[in-house]
Amino acid sequence: MGIRMDLSFSQINLSTLADRCADEMKRRRRKEDFDDRYCLEIFHRAILQHIDQAWSVLQQRFSETVRIWLHSHPSHDVALLRDSEENYVAQTFSRFWLAVHDQHLEFATLNSALSYLHATLSGILTDTLRAHLRSKEVPFPEPGLAEEPIAEEPVDGHEIWQSIQGLFPDERERRLMYLLYFCGLKPREIVIRCSQEFDDVKEIYRLNHNIIERLRRNQHRLRHLLGDEEIGGLTLL
Amino acid sequence: MTDHSHSLALSNEELLSVAYNEETLSAEEKEHLEHCPICQQRLAMYTRTNALLRSKLYRSVCPSAVQLNYYCLGTVPEAERISIASHLLDCPLCADEVAEIRRVQANFDPFPTGAFSFGAAVRRLVATLVVQQAQPVTRDILPSTGWPRQYRAEAIDLSLHLSRASNNETMLLGIITSTDPTETADAFEGTAVDLYQAPGPLVAESDGDQEDEETATPLLSTEVDNIGNILLEPVPAGDYVIIIHLPDKDVVIKGLTIDHG
């Protein structure tokens, strides 16, 4: 993503730029020829020149666009059960800001800038859905324990995965451990989605039992990896 | 855990299939499970273990979806790109997400026609789906999934139900209420309600400036009665949008899929 800036645009005051940007966006929506340099100049000042007012104008100009994208997302209903529209819009601009700075990104066209903004929002919504799916797996406490189930925070999966792999010398058990628990797939889903690797659901149940037995024999290590306090009163295995 | 010697005792594999709700147990085996505390205990152990491990580990080694989106745009550093590419070979879920992200990005239109107006002269609020209530299916309630539904827009609550008339046509019933204590049930009496086939009245609009509104004709129109009831009938199968025209705002309910099956 290169940059295309005209010296004359850098001399236009921000208020005029904002107005012209709005006018050009209207033309764009009417599928007429439009000039995206006014809008791009706002991005340029906000991101490269770190001008706070330009960042405010950028958010003001494009918040409504982000809001429309949000409501057009196929999972917006579920996402909005977990957080507010305002927070998603604010998060989108915040993550966008961090990413473009981190990656030193410059945008050659308004379309590429908005693609990046849209990608940020889409990712945030998908991450929210992942968290929603994870929370649905929270186990109930054992009978007799009064504790309410608590939504689990994600752990450092890479560290756990590295450690757990050593417990499974059998490659198929190791792979199944990954598909069952790190991907959350059920045995029949695995047969459908990974038929090249597993085509017999009974084998999956058998290997799953072996996996649980191995984990049970290494319960102390697993407790350490998952965190004793987080396991709480739940008897593992 | 596996030395349960009753002749009908379930094997580890069978119990795991039950734990995953994938069982194909015989009637005798089901009856045994209902009455055998040992098998129930073993089943509980499998269920609990699976839930615990999934709740801790699910997607915990996956790149965030934001990173996958940036990966698809080609804007992540080389080391991260290689790491994600390697992960995609192992993870069917991320591979699916990347395929979907690429499809969305290939068709990306920053200013889609068909977007709803948020800046029209009359303020337009998109209602949020609060909960899909569980309800036993009775003879006259259609067994469609996801009904009834509860929506909220600021202080406005709307319950939507599907029902079937005696002539077998589908009725969409609504009850509108307000959490504002100053508004009584009859406050909504006479409010116009329109049902549109999705996407409904469209506004090619963004950033607060209204553009040309495409006119759309409602499929059905009605008014709220004196106790907040809304009745729309007959409603054919399809995707719909409802707009409730309150004095100071329009409340939009999107994503209404009515399936007569």
Short mmCIF file of N, CA, C and O in Angstrom, two decimals, chain A residues 72-184:
data_model
loop_
_atom_site.label_atom_id
_atom_site.label_comp_id
_atom_site.label_asym_id
_atom_site.label_seq_id
_atom_site.Cartn_x
_atom_site.Cartn_y
_atom_site.Cartn_z
N SER A 72 -24.79 -4.93 9.00
CA SER A 72 -24.87 -5.79 7.81
C SER A 72 -24.17 -7.13 8.04
O SER A 72 -24.28 -8.03 7.21
N HIS A 73 -23.44 -7.23 9.16
CA HIS A 73 -22.70 -8.47 9.41
C HIS A 73 -23.69 -9.60 9.73
O HIS A 73 -24.64 -9.38 10.49
N PRO A 74 -23.49 -10.78 9.17
CA PRO A 74 -24.48 -11.86 9.38
C PRO A 74 -24.66 -12.25 10.84
O PRO A 74 -25.71 -12.78 11.20
N SER A 75 -23.68 -11.99 11.68
CA SER A 75 -23.82 -12.38 13.09
C SER A 75 -23.98 -11.18 14.01
O SER A 75 -23.68 -11.27 15.21
N HIS A 76 -24.47 -10.07 13.47
CA HIS A 76 -24.54 -8.88 14.31
C HIS A 76 -25.49 -9.06 15.50
O HIS A 76 -25.27 -8.49 16.56
N ASP A 77 -26.53 -9.87 15.31
CA ASP A 77 -27.48 -10.08 16.41
C ASP A 77 -26.78 -10.69 17.63
O ASP A 77 -26.95 -10.22 18.75
N VAL A 78 -26.02 -11.74 17.38
CA VAL A 78 -25.31 -12.40 18.49
C VAL A 78 -24.25 -11.46 19.07
O VAL A 78 -24.11 -11.35 20.29
N ALA A 79 -23.53 -10.78 18.18
CA ALA A 79 -22.48 -9.87 18.66
C ALA A 79 -23.06 -8.78 19.55
O ALA A 79 -22.48 -8.43 20.58
N LEU A 80 -24.23 -8.27 19.16
CA LEU A 80 -24.82 -7.17 19.94
C LEU A 80 -25.42 -7.65 21.26
O LEU A 80 -25.76 -6.82 22.11
N LEU A 81 -25.52 -8.95 21.43
CA LEU A 81 -25.92 -9.46 22.75
C LEU A 81 -24.77 -9.35 23.74
O LEU A 81 -24.98 -9.34 24.95
N ARG A 82 -23.56 -9.29 23.23
CA ARG A 82 -22.38 -9.31 24.11
C ARG A 82 -21.77 -7.94 24.32
O ARG A 82 -21.01 -7.74 25.26
N ASP A 83 -22.05 -7.00 23.44
CA ASP A 83 -21.48 -5.66 23.61
C ASP A 83 -22.34 -4.68 22.82
O ASP A 83 -23.16 -5.07 22.00
N SER A 84 -22.12 -3.40 23.10
CA SER A 84 -22.96 -2.39 22.47
C SER A 84 -22.39 -1.97 21.12
O SER A 84 -21.19 -2.12 20.84
N GLU A 85 -23.28 -1.42 20.31
CA GLU A 85 -22.88 -0.88 19.01
C GLU A 85 -21.75 0.15 19.18
O GLU A 85 -20.76 0.13 18.45
N GLU A 86 -21.91 1.04 20.15
CA GLU A 86 -20.92 2.09 20.36
C GLU A 86 -19.54 1.50 20.66
O GLU A 86 -18.52 1.98 20.17
N ASN A 87 -19.54 0.44 21.49
CA ASN A 87 -18.25 -0.17 21.84
C ASN A 87 -17.60 -0.85 20.64
O ASN A 87 -16.38 -0.80 20.49
N TYR A 88 -18.41 -1.48 19.81
CA TYR A 88 -17.82 -2.11 18.61
C TYR A 88 -17.22 -1.05 17.69
O TYR A 88 -16.13 -1.24 17.14
N VAL A 89 -17.92 0.06 17.53
CA VAL A 89 -17.40 1.12 16.65
C VAL A 89 -16.11 1.69 17.25
O VAL A 89 -15.10 1.85 16.55
N ALA A 90 -16.14 1.94 18.56
CA ALA A 90 -14.95 2.50 19.22
C ALA A 90 -13.78 1.52 19.14
O ALA A 90 -12.64 1.92 18.85
N GLN A 91 -14.06 0.24 19.39
CA GLN A 91 -13.00 -0.79 19.30
C GLN A 91 -12.41 -0.85 17.90
O GLN A 91 -11.21 -1.05 17.73
N THR A 92 -13.27 -0.71 16.90
CA THR A 92 -12.81 -0.80 15.52
C THR A 92 -11.79 0.30 15.23
O THR A 92 -10.71 0.03 14.68
N PHE A 93 -12.13 1.52 15.61
CA PHE A 93 -11.19 2.61 15.35
C PHE A 93 -9.92 2.45 16.17
O PHE A 93 -8.82 2.74 15.71
N SER A 94 -10.08 1.97 17.40
CA SER A 94 -8.92 1.80 18.27
C SER A 94 -7.96 0.74 17.71
O SER A 94 -6.75 0.96 17.62
N ARG A 95 -8.51 -0.42 17.31
CA ARG A 95 -7.66 -1.48 16.76
C ARG A 95 -7.06 -1.04 15.42
O ARG A 95 -5.91 -1.37 15.10
N PHE A 96 -7.85 -0.33 14.64
CA PHE A 96 -7.36 0.18 13.35
C PHE A 96 -6.15 1.09 13.57
O PHE A 96 -5.12 0.95 12.92
N TRP A 97 -6.30 1.99 14.54
CA TRP A 97 -5.22 2.94 14.85
C TRP A 97 -3.95 2.19 15.25
O TRP A 97 -2.86 2.48 14.74
N LEU A 98 -4.10 1.23 16.15
CA LEU A 98 -2.94 0.47 16.62
C LEU A 98 -2.28 -0.29 15.46
O LEU A 98 -1.06 -0.30 15.33
N ALA A 99 -3.12 -0.89 14.63
CA ALA A 99 -2.58 -1.73 13.55
C ALA A 99 -1.85 -0.89 12.50
O ALA A 99 -0.76 -1.25 12.06
N VAL A 100 -2.44 0.21 12.11
CA VAL A 100 -1.78 1.00 11.06
C VAL A 100 -0.47 1.60 11.56
O VAL A 100 0.48 1.76 10.79
N HIS A 101 -0.42 1.89 12.86
CA HIS A 101 0.83 2.39 13.41
C HIS A 101 1.86 1.28 13.54
O HIS A 101 3.02 1.45 13.18
N ASP A 102 1.38 0.15 14.02
CA ASP A 102 2.28 -0.99 14.22
C ASP A 102 2.89 -1.43 12.89
O ASP A 102 4.08 -1.77 12.82
N GLN A 103 2.07 -1.43 11.86
CA GLN A 103 2.52 -1.92 10.55
C GLN A 103 3.02 -0.79 9.65
O GLN A 103 3.41 -1.06 8.51
N HIS A 104 2.98 0.43 10.14
CA HIS A 104 3.39 1.60 9.34
C HIS A 104 2.66 1.62 7.99
O HIS A 104 3.28 1.77 6.94
N LEU A 105 1.36 1.46 8.06
CA LEU A 105 0.60 1.36 6.82
C LEU A 105 0.24 2.74 6.28
O LEU A 105 -0.05 3.66 7.03
N GLU A 106 0.28 2.83 4.96
CA GLU A 106 -0.22 4.01 4.27
C GLU A 106 -1.16 3.50 3.18
O GLU A 106 -0.97 2.43 2.63
N PHE A 107 -2.18 4.29 2.91
CA PHE A 107 -3.20 3.82 1.98
C PHE A 107 -3.17 4.64 0.70
O PHE A 107 -3.18 5.87 0.75
N ALA A 108 -3.16 3.94 -0.42
CA ALA A 108 -3.10 4.61 -1.71
C ALA A 108 -4.47 5.06 -2.18
O ALA A 108 -4.58 5.98 -2.99
N THR A 109 -5.51 4.39 -1.71
CA THR A 109 -6.86 4.73 -2.13
C THR A 109 -7.78 4.70 -0.91
O THR A 109 -7.48 4.04 0.10
N LEU A 110 -8.89 5.40 -1.04
CA LEU A 110 -9.88 5.37 0.04
C LEU A 110 -10.39 3.94 0.20
O LEU A 110 -10.63 3.47 1.32
N ASN A 111 -10.54 3.25 -0.90
CA ASN A 111 -11.05 1.87 -0.83
C ASN A 111 -10.13 0.98 0.00
O ASN A 111 -10.60 0.16 0.79
N SER A 112 -8.82 1.14 -0.16
CA SER A 112 -7.91 0.29 0.61
C SER A 112 -7.96 0.65 2.09
O SER A 112 -7.89 -0.22 2.96
N ALA A 113 -8.12 1.95 2.40
CA ALA A 113 -8.23 2.36 3.81
C ALA A 113 -9.51 1.79 4.43
O ALA A 113 -9.49 1.26 5.54
N LEU A 114 -10.59 1.88 3.68
CA LEU A 114 -11.86 1.38 4.22
C LEU A 114 -11.87 -0.15 4.27
O LEU A 114 -12.50 -0.74 5.15
N SER A 115 -11.18 -0.78 3.34
CA SER A 115 -11.05 -2.25 3.41
C SER A 115 -10.39 -2.66 4.71
O SER A 115 -10.78 -3.63 5.36
N TYR A 116 -9.38 -1.91 5.08
CA TYR A 116 -8.65 -2.22 6.31
C TYR A 116 -9.53 -1.97 7.54
O TYR A 116 -9.53 -2.75 8.49
N LEU A 117 -10.26 -0.89 7.48
CA LEU A 117 -11.18 -0.58 8.59
C LEU A 117 -12.26 -1.67 8.70
O LEU A 117 -12.59 -2.14 9.80
N HIS A 118 -12.78 -2.07 7.56
CA HIS A 118 -13.80 -3.11 7.54
C HIS A 118 -13.24 -4.45 8.03
O HIS A 118 -13.91 -5.18 8.79
N ALA A 119 -12.01 -4.75 7.64
CA ALA A 119 -11.37 -6.00 8.09
C ALA A 119 -11.22 -5.99 9.61
O ALA A 119 -11.39 -7.02 10.27
N THR A 120 -10.93 -4.82 10.16
CA THR A 120 -10.78 -4.71 11.61
C THR A 120 -12.10 -5.02 12.30
O THR A 120 -12.16 -5.81 13.25
N LEU A 121 -13.16 -4.41 11.81
CA LEU A 121 -14.48 -4.66 12.41
C LEU A 121 -14.87 -6.13 12.27
O LEU A 121 -15.31 -6.76 13.25
N SER A 122 -14.69 -6.69 11.09
CA SER A 122 -15.07 -8.10 10.87
C SER A 122 -14.33 -9.01 11.83
O SER A 122 -14.90 -9.94 12.40
N GLY A 123 -13.03 -8.74 12.00
CA GLY A 123 -12.23 -9.55 12.91
C GLY A 123 -12.72 -9.43 14.35
O GLY A 123 -12.82 -10.43 15.07
N ILE A 124 -13.03 -8.23 14.76
CA ILE A 124 -13.52 -8.02 16.13
C ILE A 124 -14.83 -8.80 16.35
O ILE A 124 -15.01 -9.44 17.39
N LEU A 125 -15.70 -8.75 15.37
CA LEU A 125 -16.98 -9.46 15.52
C LEU A 125 -16.76 -10.97 15.56
O LEU A 125 -17.38 -11.67 16.37
N THR A 126 -15.88 -11.47 14.72
CA THR A 126 -15.61 -12.91 14.72
C THR A 126 -14.96 -13.33 16.03
O THR A 126 -15.27 -14.40 16.59
N ASP A 127 -14.05 -12.52 16.54
CA ASP A 127 -13.43 -12.83 17.84
C ASP A 127 -14.48 -12.85 18.94
O ASP A 127 -14.40 -13.66 19.87
N THR A 128 -15.46 -11.98 18.84
CA THR A 128 -16.54 -11.97 19.83
C THR A 128 -17.34 -13.27 19.74
O THR A 128 -17.70 -13.85 20.76
N LEU A 129 -17.59 -13.71 18.53
CA LEU A 129 -18.33 -14.97 18.36
C LEU A 129 -17.54 -16.16 18.88
O LEU A 129 -18.09 -17.08 19.47
N ARG A 130 -16.22 -16.13 18.68
CA ARG A 130 -15.39 -17.20 19.23
C ARG A 130 -15.51 -17.23 20.75
O ARG A 130 -15.65 -18.31 21.35
N ALA A 131 -15.45 -16.06 21.37
CA ALA A 131 -15.57 -15.99 22.83
C ALA A 131 -16.94 -16.49 23.27
O ALA A 131 -17.07 -17.16 24.30
N HIS A 132 -17.95 -16.17 22.48
CA HIS A 132 -19.31 -16.63 22.79
C HIS A 132 -19.37 -18.16 22.75
O HIS A 132 -19.94 -18.79 23.65
N LEU A 133 -18.75 -18.75 21.74
CA LEU A 133 -18.75 -20.21 21.63
C LEU A 133 -17.97 -20.84 22.78
O LEU A 133 -18.35 -21.87 23.32
N ARG A 134 -16.85 -20.22 23.16
CA ARG A 134 -16.06 -20.75 24.26
C ARG A 134 -16.86 -20.72 25.55
O ARG A 134 -16.85 -21.66 26.33
N SER A 135 -17.59 -19.63 25.76
CA SER A 135 -18.35 -19.49 27.02
C SER A 135 -19.46 -20.54 27.10
O SER A 135 -19.88 -20.91 28.19
N LYS A 136 -19.92 -21.04 25.95
CA LYS A 136 -20.97 -22.06 25.98
C LYS A 136 -20.44 -23.40 26.47
O LYS A 136 -21.20 -24.31 26.77
N GLU A 137 -19.11 -23.54 26.52
CA GLU A 137 -18.52 -24.81 26.94
C GLU A 137 -18.19 -24.84 28.43
O GLU A 137 -17.61 -25.79 28.91
N VAL A 138 -18.53 -23.79 29.16
CA VAL A 138 -18.16 -23.74 30.57
C VAL A 138 -18.81 -24.91 31.30
O VAL A 138 -20.03 -25.08 31.25
N PRO A 139 -18.00 -25.75 31.98
CA PRO A 139 -18.58 -26.92 32.64
C PRO A 139 -19.33 -26.53 33.91
O PRO A 139 -18.98 -25.56 34.57
N PHE A 140 -20.35 -27.29 34.21
CA PHE A 140 -21.05 -27.08 35.47
C PHE A 140 -20.23 -27.69 36.60
O PHE A 140 -19.51 -28.66 36.40
N PRO A 141 -20.35 -27.13 37.82
CA PRO A 141 -19.60 -27.70 38.93
C PRO A 141 -20.13 -29.08 39.27
O PRO A 141 -21.25 -29.45 38.90
N GLU A 142 -19.33 -29.82 39.98
CA GLU A 142 -19.75 -31.17 40.38
C GLU A 142 -20.93 -31.09 41.33
O GLU A 142 -21.12 -30.10 42.03
N PRO A 143 -21.72 -32.15 41.38
CA PRO A 143 -22.84 -32.17 42.31
C PRO A 143 -22.35 -31.92 43.74
O PRO A 143 -21.31 -32.42 44.14
N GLY A 144 -23.10 -31.13 44.47
CA GLY A 144 -22.73 -30.86 45.86
C GLY A 144 -21.94 -29.58 46.02
O GLY A 144 -21.80 -29.05 47.12
N LEU A 145 -21.37 -29.06 44.91
CA LEU A 145 -20.64 -27.80 45.00
C LEU A 145 -21.57 -26.67 44.60
O LEU A 145 -22.28 -26.76 43.61
N ALA A 146 -21.53 -25.61 45.40
CA ALA A 146 -22.48 -24.53 45.20
C ALA A 146 -22.02 -23.52 44.16
O ALA A 146 -22.73 -22.59 43.83
N GLU A 147 -20.80 -23.71 43.65
CA GLU A 147 -20.25 -22.66 42.77
C GLU A 147 -21.02 -22.56 41.46
O GLU A 147 -21.42 -23.56 40.88
N GLU A 148 -21.19 -21.34 41.01
CA GLU A 148 -21.80 -21.12 39.71
C GLU A 148 -20.73 -21.29 38.65
O GLU A 148 -19.56 -21.00 38.88
N PRO A 149 -21.10 -21.79 37.47
CA PRO A 149 -20.11 -21.85 36.40
C PRO A 149 -19.64 -20.45 36.01
O PRO A 149 -20.44 -19.52 35.96
N ILE A 150 -18.38 -20.32 35.78
CA ILE A 150 -17.81 -19.02 35.43
C ILE A 150 -17.20 -19.10 34.04
O ILE A 150 -16.51 -20.06 33.72
N ALA A 151 -17.49 -18.11 33.23
CA ALA A 151 -16.93 -18.09 31.87
C ALA A 151 -15.41 -18.11 31.94
O ALA A 151 -14.81 -17.36 32.71
N GLU A 152 -14.81 -18.99 31.16
CA GLU A 152 -13.36 -19.13 31.21
C GLU A 152 -12.68 -18.09 30.35
O GLU A 152 -13.12 -17.80 29.25
N GLU A 153 -11.59 -17.58 30.88
CA GLU A 153 -10.74 -16.73 30.08
C GLU A 153 -9.84 -17.64 29.26
O GLU A 153 -9.41 -18.69 29.74
N PRO A 154 -9.51 -17.25 28.04
CA PRO A 154 -8.61 -18.09 27.26
C PRO A 154 -7.24 -18.16 27.93
O PRO A 154 -6.78 -17.18 28.51
N VAL A 155 -6.64 -19.34 27.88
CA VAL A 155 -5.32 -19.50 28.47
C VAL A 155 -4.29 -19.32 27.36
O VAL A 155 -4.63 -19.13 26.20
N ASP A 156 -2.99 -19.41 27.76
CA ASP A 156 -1.95 -19.35 26.74
C ASP A 156 -1.88 -20.72 26.08
O ASP A 156 -1.18 -21.62 26.54
N GLY A 157 -2.63 -20.88 25.04
CA GLY A 157 -2.77 -22.18 24.40
C GLY A 157 -1.47 -22.71 23.82
O GLY A 157 -1.25 -23.92 23.80
N HIS A 158 -0.62 -21.82 23.36
CA HIS A 158 0.63 -22.28 22.75
C HIS A 158 1.49 -23.01 23.77
O HIS A 158 2.05 -24.08 23.49
N GLU A 159 1.59 -22.47 24.98
CA GLU A 159 2.40 -23.09 26.02
C GLU A 159 1.80 -24.45 26.40
O GLU A 159 2.51 -25.45 26.54
N ILE A 160 0.48 -24.46 26.55
CA ILE A 160 -0.19 -25.71 26.92
C ILE A 160 -0.01 -26.75 25.82
O ILE A 160 0.30 -27.91 26.07
N TRP A 161 -0.19 -26.32 24.59
CA TRP A 161 -0.08 -27.24 23.48
C TRP A 161 1.33 -27.83 23.39
O TRP A 161 1.50 -29.03 23.18
N GLN A 162 2.33 -26.99 23.59
CA GLN A 162 3.70 -27.48 23.57
C GLN A 162 3.91 -28.54 24.65
O GLN A 162 4.54 -29.58 24.42
N SER A 163 3.36 -28.27 25.85
CA SER A 163 3.54 -29.20 26.96
C SER A 163 2.74 -30.47 26.77
O SER A 163 3.23 -31.57 27.06
N ILE A 164 1.52 -30.31 26.30
CA ILE A 164 0.64 -31.47 26.16
C ILE A 164 1.14 -32.43 25.09
O ILE A 164 1.01 -33.64 25.21
N GLN A 165 1.75 -31.89 24.06
CA GLN A 165 2.20 -32.75 22.96
C GLN A 165 3.12 -33.85 23.45
O GLN A 165 3.11 -34.96 22.94
N GLY A 166 3.91 -33.50 24.49
CA GLY A 166 4.84 -34.49 25.04
C GLY A 166 4.14 -35.67 25.69
O GLY A 166 4.73 -36.74 25.86
N LEU A 167 2.89 -35.48 26.07
CA LEU A 167 2.14 -36.57 26.71
C LEU A 167 1.60 -37.56 25.69
O LEU A 167 1.14 -38.64 26.06
N PHE A 168 1.64 -37.18 24.44
CA PHE A 168 1.00 -38.01 23.41
C PHE A 168 2.02 -38.45 22.36
O PHE A 168 2.19 -37.78 21.33
N PRO A 169 2.68 -39.57 22.62
CA PRO A 169 3.65 -40.05 21.62
C PRO A 169 2.95 -40.49 20.33
O PRO A 169 3.54 -40.43 19.26
N ASP A 170 1.69 -40.90 20.47
CA ASP A 170 0.95 -41.34 19.28
C ASP A 170 0.45 -40.12 18.50
O ASP A 170 -0.29 -39.28 19.03
N GLU A 171 0.85 -40.07 17.25
CA GLU A 171 0.54 -38.88 16.44
C GLU A 171 -0.96 -38.69 16.24
O GLU A 171 -1.47 -37.57 16.23
N ARG A 172 -1.68 -39.80 16.10
CA ARG A 172 -3.13 -39.68 15.88
C ARG A 172 -3.84 -39.18 17.13
O ARG A 172 -4.80 -38.40 17.05
N GLU A 173 -3.39 -39.64 18.28
CA GLU A 173 -3.99 -39.13 19.52
C GLU A 173 -3.70 -37.64 19.66
O GLU A 173 -4.55 -36.86 20.09
N ARG A 174 -2.49 -37.26 19.31
CA ARG A 174 -2.09 -35.86 19.41
C ARG A 174 -2.96 -34.99 18.48
O ARG A 174 -3.47 -33.95 18.87
N ARG A 175 -3.13 -35.50 17.28
CA ARG A 175 -3.94 -34.75 16.31
C ARG A 175 -5.40 -34.67 16.77
O ARG A 175 -6.05 -33.64 16.65
N LEU A 176 -5.89 -35.78 17.32
CA LEU A 176 -7.28 -35.80 17.77
C LEU A 176 -7.48 -34.88 18.97
O LEU A 176 -8.51 -34.20 19.08
N MET A 177 -6.49 -34.86 19.86
CA MET A 177 -6.55 -33.94 21.00
C MET A 177 -6.74 -32.51 20.49
O MET A 177 -7.55 -31.73 21.01
N TYR A 178 -6.00 -32.18 19.46
CA TYR A 178 -6.08 -30.84 18.88
C TYR A 178 -7.46 -30.57 18.29
O TYR A 178 -8.08 -29.53 18.55
N LEU A 179 -7.95 -31.52 17.50
CA LEU A 179 -9.25 -31.30 16.84
C LEU A 179 -10.41 -31.28 17.84
O LEU A 179 -11.35 -30.49 17.70
N LEU A 180 -10.35 -32.13 18.86
CA LEU A 180 -11.45 -32.21 19.83
C LEU A 180 -11.50 -30.99 20.74
O LEU A 180 -12.57 -30.43 20.99
N TYR A 181 -10.35 -30.61 21.26
CA TYR A 181 -10.37 -29.61 22.33
C TYR A 181 -9.89 -28.22 21.89
O TYR A 181 -10.42 -27.23 22.37
N PHE A 182 -8.93 -28.15 21.00
CA PHE A 182 -8.48 -26.83 20.55
C PHE A 182 -9.38 -26.30 19.44
O PHE A 182 -9.52 -25.10 19.28
N CYS A 183 -9.97 -27.20 18.65
CA CYS A 183 -10.92 -26.77 17.62
C CYS A 183 -12.37 -26.95 18.07
O CYS A 183 -13.28 -26.42 17.42
N GLY A 184 -12.58 -27.73 19.12
CA GLY A 184 -13.93 -27.91 19.64
C GLY A 184 -14.83 -28.73 18.72
O GLY A 184 -16.05 -28.59 18.77
#
